[in-house]
Amino acid sequence: MAGPNKSDQLFLQENDQKVEIIPSSRLRLENEYFKQKLTGSNQKMFLRMGVAIRLNLALTYLPKEYGFIIFDAFRTIETQWAIWNTMHAIVKNRHPSWSEKKVFQETLKFVSNPSSNGLYPVQPHNSGGAIDIGLTDDVGNILDMGSAFDEISERSATAFFDRSRPDKSKISAENWASYSRRRRILTDALTKAGFTGDKDEWWHFDLGSCCWASIVESKWFYPAME
């Protein structure tokens, strides 16, 4: 993937302020971790200004019968640890015979580890350069994307429903095609606005973060926001 041009780099550098996300008729806020009362979570949701601007740009690329729903944006390290510990325990309980290394690697597919063993020098969500996002219909109802937000399963992989539907699948052919189409619509709108997606999580997108930089082969722009 091509890196950002000079104007894009300047845009990210000049729009690094912390801003609150404001809901609108096509932008719903769900704030999942505050609802779950995880430690360190905040009732208000924040992003870098550049990310918020590009999020609104992505809305212009989204077909008018859809809107966005934001599940999470800026995340404190305290909350990151709470999510990691919860998901690590789920994976470990599901696979009691696995080594700690294998459990760790599997958990990494669904949540970044906030220690020095993690993949990035700055946690993507902690930088304010990452969002967890889904689709709504034209009146704000959450649309089914084939797996729930934060679901630890193979169905959460972004391209899962792009493959041929197995004959013995419990998911109908109509729903299978619908999930694939909705994920493409979500991804297309955000990537046109400059975001990068995550192959293991259909809901996760980055702009200006370490995760984004590793994909576009650029320097990263957003350090920790706390």
Coordinates of C-alpha atoms in Angstrom, one line a residue:
M1 CA 0.0 0.0 0.0
A2 CA 1.4 3.4 -1.0
G3 CA 2.4 5.7 1.9
P4 CA 0.9 9.1 2.5
N5 CA 1.9 12.0 0.2
K6 CA 3.4 15.2 1.6
S7 CA 0.0 16.9 2.0
D8 CA -1.4 13.9 3.9
Q9 CA 1.7 13.9 6.2
L10 CA 1.2 17.6 6.8
F11 CA -2.5 17.1 7.5
L12 CA -1.8 14.5 10.1
Q13 CA 0.9 16.6 11.7
E14 CA -1.2 19.7 11.9
N15 CA -4.3 18.0 13.1
D16 CA -3.0 16.1 16.2
Q17 CA -5.3 17.8 18.8
K18 CA -7.4 15.6 21.0
V19 CA -11.1 16.1 20.2
E20 CA -14.3 14.7 21.5
I21 CA -16.4 12.6 19.0
I22 CA -19.8 14.3 18.5
P23 CA -22.6 12.0 17.3
S24 CA -24.8 13.0 14.4
S25 CA -27.7 11.5 12.4
R26 CA -25.2 9.2 10.6
L27 CA -22.7 8.7 13.4
R28 CA -23.8 6.7 16.5
L29 CA -21.6 6.3 19.6
E30 CA -21.9 3.0 21.5
N31 CA -18.8 3.2 23.8
E32 CA -18.7 -0.5 24.6
Y33 CA -16.0 -0.5 27.3
F34 CA -17.6 2.3 29.3
K35 CA -20.9 0.3 29.1
Q36 CA -19.0 -2.7 30.4
K37 CA -17.5 -0.5 33.2
L38 CA -14.0 -1.5 32.4
T39 CA -11.3 0.3 34.5
G40 CA -9.9 3.5 32.9
S41 CA -12.8 3.9 30.5
N42 CA -14.4 7.3 30.0
Q43 CA -18.0 8.3 29.2
K44 CA -16.8 10.7 26.5
M45 CA -15.1 9.3 23.3
F46 CA -12.0 11.0 21.8
L47 CA -9.8 10.9 18.7
R48 CA -7.1 12.9 17.1
M49 CA -8.6 15.8 15.1
G50 CA -7.2 14.4 11.8
V51 CA -8.8 11.1 12.4
A52 CA -12.2 12.7 13.3
I53 CA -12.0 14.8 10.1
R54 CA -11.2 11.8 8.0
L55 CA -14.0 9.8 9.7
N56 CA -16.5 12.5 8.5
L57 CA -14.9 12.3 5.0
A58 CA -15.5 8.5 5.1
L59 CA -19.2 9.2 5.7
T60 CA -19.4 10.9 2.3
Y61 CA -18.1 7.7 0.7
L62 CA -20.7 5.6 2.5
P63 CA -24.0 4.9 0.7
K64 CA -26.7 7.2 2.1
E65 CA -28.7 4.3 3.5
Y66 CA -25.9 3.5 6.0
G67 CA -24.3 5.2 8.9
F68 CA -21.4 4.5 11.2
I69 CA -21.4 3.3 14.8
I70 CA -18.3 3.8 17.0
F71 CA -17.7 1.1 19.5
D72 CA -14.4 2.5 20.8
A73 CA -11.8 5.2 20.0
F74 CA -9.1 6.5 22.3
R75 CA -8.4 4.0 25.0
T76 CA -6.3 4.4 28.2
I77 CA -3.6 1.9 29.0
E78 CA -5.5 0.9 32.1
T79 CA -8.5 -0.1 29.9
Q80 CA -6.1 -1.8 27.4
W81 CA -4.8 -4.0 30.2
A82 CA -8.4 -4.8 31.3
I83 CA -9.4 -5.9 27.8
W84 CA -6.2 -7.9 27.3
N85 CA -6.6 -9.8 30.6
T86 CA -10.2 -10.6 29.8
M87 CA -9.5 -11.9 26.3
H88 CA -6.4 -13.8 27.4
A89 CA -8.4 -15.6 30.0
I90 CA -11.1 -16.5 27.5
V91 CA -8.6 -17.9 25.0
K92 CA -6.8 -19.8 27.8
N93 CA -10.0 -21.3 29.1
R94 CA -11.1 -22.4 25.6
H95 CA -7.7 -24.1 25.0
P96 CA -6.4 -25.5 28.3
S97 CA -3.8 -27.7 26.5
W98 CA -2.2 -24.7 24.7
S99 CA 1.2 -23.4 25.8
E100 CA 1.3 -19.8 27.2
K101 CA 3.1 -18.7 24.0
K102 CA 0.3 -20.0 21.8
V103 CA -2.4 -18.5 24.0
F104 CA -0.5 -15.2 23.9
Q105 CA -0.2 -15.3 20.0
E106 CA -3.9 -16.1 19.6
T107 CA -4.9 -13.3 22.0
L108 CA -2.8 -10.9 19.9
K109 CA -5.1 -11.5 17.0
F110 CA -7.9 -9.7 18.9
V111 CA -6.3 -7.2 21.2
S112 CA -2.9 -5.5 21.3
N113 CA -0.8 -6.3 24.4
P114 CA 0.1 -3.1 26.3
S115 CA 3.5 -4.4 27.6
S116 CA 6.9 -4.2 25.9
N117 CA 6.0 -7.6 24.3
G118 CA 3.3 -5.9 22.2
L119 CA 3.6 -5.3 18.5
Y120 CA 3.9 -1.5 18.5
P121 CA 5.8 1.2 20.5
V122 CA 2.5 3.0 21.0
Q123 CA -0.8 1.3 21.5
P124 CA -3.0 2.2 18.4
H125 CA -6.0 3.1 20.5
N126 CA -3.9 4.9 23.1
S127 CA -2.6 7.2 20.3
G128 CA -6.1 8.4 19.3
G129 CA -5.4 7.1 15.9
A130 CA -7.6 4.0 15.9
I131 CA -11.3 3.3 15.9
D132 CA -13.5 0.3 16.3
I133 CA -16.5 0.9 14.0
G134 CA -19.5 -0.8 12.4
L135 CA -22.5 0.0 10.2
T136 CA -26.0 1.1 11.0
D137 CA -29.1 1.4 8.8
D138 CA -30.6 4.8 7.9
V139 CA -32.3 5.1 11.3
G140 CA -29.4 4.1 13.4
N141 CA -30.0 0.4 14.0
I142 CA -26.8 -1.6 14.3
L143 CA -26.4 -4.0 11.3
D144 CA -25.3 -7.6 11.7
M145 CA -21.7 -7.9 10.3
G146 CA -21.5 -11.7 10.8
S147 CA -19.8 -11.6 14.2
A148 CA -20.1 -9.3 17.2
F149 CA -17.7 -6.6 18.0
D150 CA -14.7 -8.1 19.9
E151 CA -15.9 -11.7 19.2
I152 CA -13.1 -14.1 19.5
S153 CA -13.8 -16.4 16.5
E154 CA -12.6 -17.0 13.0
R155 CA -15.8 -15.2 11.8
S156 CA -14.2 -11.9 13.0
A157 CA -11.6 -12.0 10.3
T158 CA -12.4 -9.3 7.8
A159 CA -12.4 -11.5 4.7
F160 CA -14.1 -14.5 6.3
F161 CA -17.3 -14.1 4.3
D162 CA -15.5 -13.4 1.1
R163 CA -14.8 -17.1 0.7
S164 CA -17.2 -19.7 -0.7
R165 CA -20.0 -20.6 1.8
P166 CA -19.5 -24.2 3.1
D167 CA -22.4 -26.5 2.2
K168 CA -23.0 -27.4 5.8
S169 CA -22.9 -23.9 7.1
K170 CA -25.6 -22.9 9.5
I171 CA -25.6 -19.4 8.0
S172 CA -28.0 -19.0 5.1
A173 CA -26.6 -18.1 1.7
E174 CA -28.5 -14.8 1.9
N175 CA -26.9 -13.8 5.2
W176 CA -23.5 -15.0 4.1
A177 CA -23.6 -12.7 1.1
S178 CA -25.0 -9.8 3.2
Y179 CA -22.2 -10.0 5.7
S180 CA -19.6 -10.0 3.0
R181 CA -21.2 -7.0 1.3
R182 CA -21.5 -5.0 4.5
R183 CA -17.9 -5.5 5.4
R184 CA -16.8 -4.4 1.9
I185 CA -19.0 -1.3 2.2
L186 CA -17.4 -0.4 5.6
T187 CA -13.9 -1.1 4.5
D188 CA -14.2 0.7 1.2
A189 CA -15.6 3.9 2.8
L190 CA -12.8 4.1 5.4
T191 CA -9.9 3.1 3.1
K192 CA -11.0 5.8 0.6
A193 CA -10.6 8.3 3.5
G194 CA -7.1 7.0 4.2
F195 CA -7.6 4.5 7.0
T196 CA -6.1 1.0 7.1
G197 CA -8.0 -2.0 8.2
D198 CA -7.1 -5.1 10.3
K199 CA -7.3 -8.6 8.7
D200 CA -8.3 -10.3 12.0
E201 CA -10.9 -7.7 13.1
W202 CA -13.4 -6.4 10.6
W203 CA -14.2 -3.5 13.0
H204 CA -10.7 -2.1 13.5
F205 CA -9.3 0.8 11.5
D206 CA -6.2 3.1 11.9
L207 CA -4.9 6.4 10.7
G208 CA -1.6 8.0 11.8
S209 CA -0.9 5.3 14.4
C210 CA 1.9 2.8 14.6
C211 CA -0.4 0.1 13.2
W212 CA -1.3 2.3 10.2
A213 CA 2.4 3.2 9.6
S214 CA 3.4 -0.5 9.5
I215 CA 0.9 -1.1 6.7
V216 CA 1.5 2.0 4.6
E217 CA 5.3 1.8 5.2
S218 CA 5.4 5.3 6.7
K219 CA 6.6 6.9 9.9
W220 CA 3.8 7.1 12.5
F221 CA 2.5 10.5 13.6
Y222 CA 0.5 10.0 16.8
P223 CA 2.2 9.2 20.1
A224 CA 0.3 8.3 23.3
M225 CA -2.5 10.7 24.1
E226 CA -2.4 10.3 27.9

